[in-house]
PDB file of C-alpha atoms in Angstrom:
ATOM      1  CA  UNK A   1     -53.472  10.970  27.484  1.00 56.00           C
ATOM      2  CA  UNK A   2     -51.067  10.072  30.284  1.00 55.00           C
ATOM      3  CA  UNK A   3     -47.340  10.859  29.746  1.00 61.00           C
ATOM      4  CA  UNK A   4     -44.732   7.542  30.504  1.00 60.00           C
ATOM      5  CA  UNK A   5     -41.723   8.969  31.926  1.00 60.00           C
ATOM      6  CA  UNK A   6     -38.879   6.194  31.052  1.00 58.00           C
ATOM      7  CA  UNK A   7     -35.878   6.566  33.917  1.00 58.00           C
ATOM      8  CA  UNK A   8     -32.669   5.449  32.327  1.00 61.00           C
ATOM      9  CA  UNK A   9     -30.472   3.550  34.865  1.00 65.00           C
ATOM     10  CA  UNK A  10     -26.719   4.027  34.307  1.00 69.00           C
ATOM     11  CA  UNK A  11     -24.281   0.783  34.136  1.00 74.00           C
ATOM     12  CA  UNK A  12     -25.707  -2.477  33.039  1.00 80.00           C
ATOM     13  CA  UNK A  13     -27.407  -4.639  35.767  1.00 79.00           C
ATOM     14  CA  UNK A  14     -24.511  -6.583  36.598  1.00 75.00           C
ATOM     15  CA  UNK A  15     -22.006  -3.305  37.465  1.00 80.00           C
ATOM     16  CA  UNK A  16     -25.043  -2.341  40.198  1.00 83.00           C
ATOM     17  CA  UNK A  17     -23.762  -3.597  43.254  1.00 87.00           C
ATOM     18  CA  UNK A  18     -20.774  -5.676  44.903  1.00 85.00           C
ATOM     19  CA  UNK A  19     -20.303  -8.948  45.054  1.00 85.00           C
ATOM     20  CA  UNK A  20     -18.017 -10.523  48.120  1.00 88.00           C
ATOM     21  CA  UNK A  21     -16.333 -14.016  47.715  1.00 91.00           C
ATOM     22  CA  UNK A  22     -15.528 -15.855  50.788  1.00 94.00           C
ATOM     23  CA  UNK A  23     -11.991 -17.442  51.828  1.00 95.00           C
ATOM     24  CA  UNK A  24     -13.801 -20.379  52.266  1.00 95.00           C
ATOM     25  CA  UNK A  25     -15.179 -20.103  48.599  1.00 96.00           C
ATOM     26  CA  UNK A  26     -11.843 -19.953  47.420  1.00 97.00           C
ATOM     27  CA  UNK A  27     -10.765 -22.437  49.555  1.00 97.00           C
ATOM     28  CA  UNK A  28     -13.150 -25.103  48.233  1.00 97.00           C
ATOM     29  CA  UNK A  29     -12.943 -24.420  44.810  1.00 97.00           C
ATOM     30  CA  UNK A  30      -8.810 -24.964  45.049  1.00 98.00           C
ATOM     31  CA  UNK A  31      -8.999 -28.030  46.774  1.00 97.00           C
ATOM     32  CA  UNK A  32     -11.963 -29.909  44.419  1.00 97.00           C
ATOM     33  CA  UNK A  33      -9.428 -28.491  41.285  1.00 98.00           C
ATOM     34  CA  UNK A  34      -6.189 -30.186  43.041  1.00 98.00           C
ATOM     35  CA  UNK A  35      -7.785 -33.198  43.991  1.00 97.00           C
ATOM     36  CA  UNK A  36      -8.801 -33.502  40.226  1.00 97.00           C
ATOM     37  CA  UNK A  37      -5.363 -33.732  39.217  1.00 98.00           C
ATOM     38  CA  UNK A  38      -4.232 -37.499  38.488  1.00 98.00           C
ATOM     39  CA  UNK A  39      -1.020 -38.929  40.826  1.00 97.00           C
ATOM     40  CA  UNK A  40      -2.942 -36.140  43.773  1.00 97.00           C
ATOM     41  CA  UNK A  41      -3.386 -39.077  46.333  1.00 95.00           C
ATOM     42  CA  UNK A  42      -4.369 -36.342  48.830  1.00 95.00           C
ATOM     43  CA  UNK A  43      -4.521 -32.797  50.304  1.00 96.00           C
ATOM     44  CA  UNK A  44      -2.888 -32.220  53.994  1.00 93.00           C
ATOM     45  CA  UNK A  45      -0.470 -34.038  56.202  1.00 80.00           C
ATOM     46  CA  UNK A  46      -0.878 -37.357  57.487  1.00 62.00           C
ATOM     47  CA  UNK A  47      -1.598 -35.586  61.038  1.00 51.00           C
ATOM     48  CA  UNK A  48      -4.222 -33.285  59.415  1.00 48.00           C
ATOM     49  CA  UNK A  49      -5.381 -36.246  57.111  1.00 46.00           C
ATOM     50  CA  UNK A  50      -5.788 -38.725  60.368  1.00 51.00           C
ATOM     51  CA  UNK A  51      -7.748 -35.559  62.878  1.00 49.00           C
ATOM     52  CA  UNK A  52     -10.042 -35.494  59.835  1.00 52.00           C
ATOM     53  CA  UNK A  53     -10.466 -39.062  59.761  1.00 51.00           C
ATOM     54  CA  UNK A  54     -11.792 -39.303  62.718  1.00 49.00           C
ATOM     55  CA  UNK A  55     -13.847 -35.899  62.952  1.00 50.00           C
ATOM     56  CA  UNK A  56     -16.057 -37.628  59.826  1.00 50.00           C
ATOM     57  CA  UNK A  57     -16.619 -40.772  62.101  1.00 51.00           C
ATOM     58  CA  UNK A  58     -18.159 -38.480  64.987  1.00 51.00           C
ATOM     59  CA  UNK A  59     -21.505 -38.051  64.793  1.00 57.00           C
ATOM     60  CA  UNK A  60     -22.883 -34.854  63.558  1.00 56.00           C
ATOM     61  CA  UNK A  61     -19.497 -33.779  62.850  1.00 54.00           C
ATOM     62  CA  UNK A  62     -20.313 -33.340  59.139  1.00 53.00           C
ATOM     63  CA  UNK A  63     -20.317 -35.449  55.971  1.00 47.00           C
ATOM     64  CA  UNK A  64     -17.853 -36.737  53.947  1.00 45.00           C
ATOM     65  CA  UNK A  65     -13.614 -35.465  53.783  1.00 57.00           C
ATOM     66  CA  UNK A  66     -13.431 -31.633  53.959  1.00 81.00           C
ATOM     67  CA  UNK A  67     -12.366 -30.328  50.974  1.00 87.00           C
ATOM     68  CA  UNK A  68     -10.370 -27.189  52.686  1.00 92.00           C
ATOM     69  CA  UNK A  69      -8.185 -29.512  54.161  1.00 94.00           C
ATOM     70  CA  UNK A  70      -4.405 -28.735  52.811  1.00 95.00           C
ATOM     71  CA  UNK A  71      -5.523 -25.811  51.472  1.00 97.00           C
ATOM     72  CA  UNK A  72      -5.137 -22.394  52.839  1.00 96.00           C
ATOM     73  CA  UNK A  73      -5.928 -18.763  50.923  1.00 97.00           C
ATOM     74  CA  UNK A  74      -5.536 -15.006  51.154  1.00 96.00           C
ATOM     75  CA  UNK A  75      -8.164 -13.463  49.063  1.00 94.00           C
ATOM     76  CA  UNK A  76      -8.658 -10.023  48.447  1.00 92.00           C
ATOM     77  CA  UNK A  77     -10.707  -8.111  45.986  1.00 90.00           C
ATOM     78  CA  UNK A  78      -9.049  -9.022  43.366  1.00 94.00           C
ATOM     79  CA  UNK A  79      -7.019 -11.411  43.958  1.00 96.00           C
ATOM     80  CA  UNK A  80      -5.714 -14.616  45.193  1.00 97.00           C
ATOM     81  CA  UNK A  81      -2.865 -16.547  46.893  1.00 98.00           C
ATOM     82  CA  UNK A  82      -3.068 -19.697  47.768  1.00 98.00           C
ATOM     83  CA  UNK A  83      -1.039 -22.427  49.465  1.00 98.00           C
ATOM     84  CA  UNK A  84      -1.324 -26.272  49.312  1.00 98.00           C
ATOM     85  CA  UNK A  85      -0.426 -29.422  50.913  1.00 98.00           C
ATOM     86  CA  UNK A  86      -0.622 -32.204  48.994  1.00 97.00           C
ATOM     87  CA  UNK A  87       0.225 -36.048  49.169  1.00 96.00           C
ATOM     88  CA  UNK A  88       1.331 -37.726  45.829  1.00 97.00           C
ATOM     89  CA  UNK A  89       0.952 -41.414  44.272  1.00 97.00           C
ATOM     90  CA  UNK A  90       4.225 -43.267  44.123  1.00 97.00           C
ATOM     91  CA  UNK A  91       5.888 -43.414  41.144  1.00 97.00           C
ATOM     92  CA  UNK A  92       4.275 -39.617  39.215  1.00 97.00           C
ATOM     93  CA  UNK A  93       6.731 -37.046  38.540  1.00 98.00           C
ATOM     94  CA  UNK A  94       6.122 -35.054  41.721  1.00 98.00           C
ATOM     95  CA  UNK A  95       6.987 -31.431  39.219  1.00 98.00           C
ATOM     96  CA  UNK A  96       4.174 -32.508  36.694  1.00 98.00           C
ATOM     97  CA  UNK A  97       1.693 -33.499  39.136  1.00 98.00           C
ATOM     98  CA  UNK A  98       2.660 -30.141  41.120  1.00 98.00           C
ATOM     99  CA  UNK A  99       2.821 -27.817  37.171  1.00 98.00           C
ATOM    100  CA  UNK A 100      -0.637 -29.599  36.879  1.00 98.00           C
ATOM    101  CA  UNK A 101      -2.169 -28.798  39.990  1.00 98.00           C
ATOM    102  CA  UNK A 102      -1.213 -25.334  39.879  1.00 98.00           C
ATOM    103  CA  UNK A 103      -2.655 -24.987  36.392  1.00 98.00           C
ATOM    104  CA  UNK A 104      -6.021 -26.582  37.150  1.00 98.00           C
ATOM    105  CA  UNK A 105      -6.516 -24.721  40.691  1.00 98.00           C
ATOM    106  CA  UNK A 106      -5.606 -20.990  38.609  1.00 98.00           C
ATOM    107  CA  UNK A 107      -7.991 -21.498  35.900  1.00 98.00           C
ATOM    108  CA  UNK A 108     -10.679 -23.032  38.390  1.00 98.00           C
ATOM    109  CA  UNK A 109     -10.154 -20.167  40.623  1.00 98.00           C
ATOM    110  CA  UNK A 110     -10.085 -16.936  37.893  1.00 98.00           C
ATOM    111  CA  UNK A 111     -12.948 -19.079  35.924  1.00 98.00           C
ATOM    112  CA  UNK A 112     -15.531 -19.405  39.093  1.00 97.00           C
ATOM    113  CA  UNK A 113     -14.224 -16.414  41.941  1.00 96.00           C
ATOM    114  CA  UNK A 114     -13.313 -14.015  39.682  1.00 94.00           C
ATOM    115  CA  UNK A 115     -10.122 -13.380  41.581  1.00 96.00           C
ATOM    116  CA  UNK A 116      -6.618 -13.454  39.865  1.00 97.00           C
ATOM    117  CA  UNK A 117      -4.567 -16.024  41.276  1.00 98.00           C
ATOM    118  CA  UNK A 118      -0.972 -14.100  42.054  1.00 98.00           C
ATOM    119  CA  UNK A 119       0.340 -17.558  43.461  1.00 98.00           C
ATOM    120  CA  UNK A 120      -0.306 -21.005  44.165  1.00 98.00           C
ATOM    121  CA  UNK A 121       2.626 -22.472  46.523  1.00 98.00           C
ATOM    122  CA  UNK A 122       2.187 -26.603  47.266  1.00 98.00           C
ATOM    123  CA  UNK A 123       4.231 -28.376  49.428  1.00 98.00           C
ATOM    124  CA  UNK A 124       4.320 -32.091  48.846  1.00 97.00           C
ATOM    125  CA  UNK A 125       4.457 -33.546  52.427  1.00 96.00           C
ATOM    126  CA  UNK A 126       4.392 -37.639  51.597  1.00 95.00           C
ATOM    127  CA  UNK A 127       4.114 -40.594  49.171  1.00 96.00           C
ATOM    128  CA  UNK A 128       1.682 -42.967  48.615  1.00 95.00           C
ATOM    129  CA  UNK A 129       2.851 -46.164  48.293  1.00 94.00           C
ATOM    130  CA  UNK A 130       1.487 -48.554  46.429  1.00 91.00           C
ATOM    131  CA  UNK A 131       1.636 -51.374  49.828  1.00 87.00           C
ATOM    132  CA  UNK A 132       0.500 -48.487  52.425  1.00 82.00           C
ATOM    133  CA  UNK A 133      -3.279 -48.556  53.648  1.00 74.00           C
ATOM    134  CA  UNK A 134      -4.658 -45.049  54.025  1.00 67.00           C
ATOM    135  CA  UNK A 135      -5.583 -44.266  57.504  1.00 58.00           C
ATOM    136  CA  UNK A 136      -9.233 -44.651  57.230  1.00 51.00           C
ATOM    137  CA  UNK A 137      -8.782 -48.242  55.593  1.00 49.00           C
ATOM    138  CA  UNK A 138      -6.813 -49.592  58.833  1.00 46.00           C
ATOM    139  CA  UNK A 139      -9.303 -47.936  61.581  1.00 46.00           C
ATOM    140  CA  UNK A 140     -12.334 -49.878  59.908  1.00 47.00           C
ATOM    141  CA  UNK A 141     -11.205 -53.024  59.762  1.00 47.00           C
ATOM    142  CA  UNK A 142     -10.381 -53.045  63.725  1.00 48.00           C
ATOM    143  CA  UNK A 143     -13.758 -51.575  65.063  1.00 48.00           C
TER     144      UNK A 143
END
């Protein structure tokens, strides 16, 4: 009869290893979680916002807005900082939108990364109003 040996690992499967999260991760999942926020118009400045508007009209340059824009992060290995630029609608109360934004980027963040968010600074850099195009809109009607 042959003899089974059984050779007990220690630590459950998950604890075997290290797992890395990128800036960029972070980065991304703060800036889909602020945009989500109603009265957010945007994320950067109008500068930022209109170099981005026309990097997604080159060809090749990539799809779509970039969801980093605005948003920049420290991350370490267990935690993160994080700083935003945002652009609000016209007529919101900018500290709500901002209490808002900071909730729903810190749970986003702890929930998916795993990283405790120490702070989440935002700087609100304009106003949408109601009568102003965006950038985009006014380029593609003159082409």
């Amino acid at each position: 009869m042959t003899e089974i040996t059984a050779v007990r690992r220690s630590g459950a499967p998950a604890s075997r290893g290290r797992t890395t999260v990128a800036d960029v991760v972070v980065e991304k999942i703060a800036g889909m979680a602020a945009r989500d926020v109603p009265g957010v118009h945007a994320l950067g400045s109008g500068f930022a916002r209109s170099m981005g508007s026309m990097r997604e009209r080159m060809p090749g340059a990539g799809s779509g807005k970039s969801v980093t824009r605005g948003v920049s992060v420290e991350v370490g290995e267990k935690q993160a900082a994080i700083d935003l630029e945002i652009v609000v609608d016209y007529g919101v109360s900018i500290t709500d939108v901002a209490g808002e934004v900071r909730e729903n980027v810190i749970s986003a963040v702890e929930r998916m990364a795993d990283r405790e968010v120490v702070e989440v600074n935002i700087t609100v850099s304009d106003v949408k109003l109601p009568d102003e195009e965006d950038e985009g809109e006014e380029r593609q009607r003159i082409q």
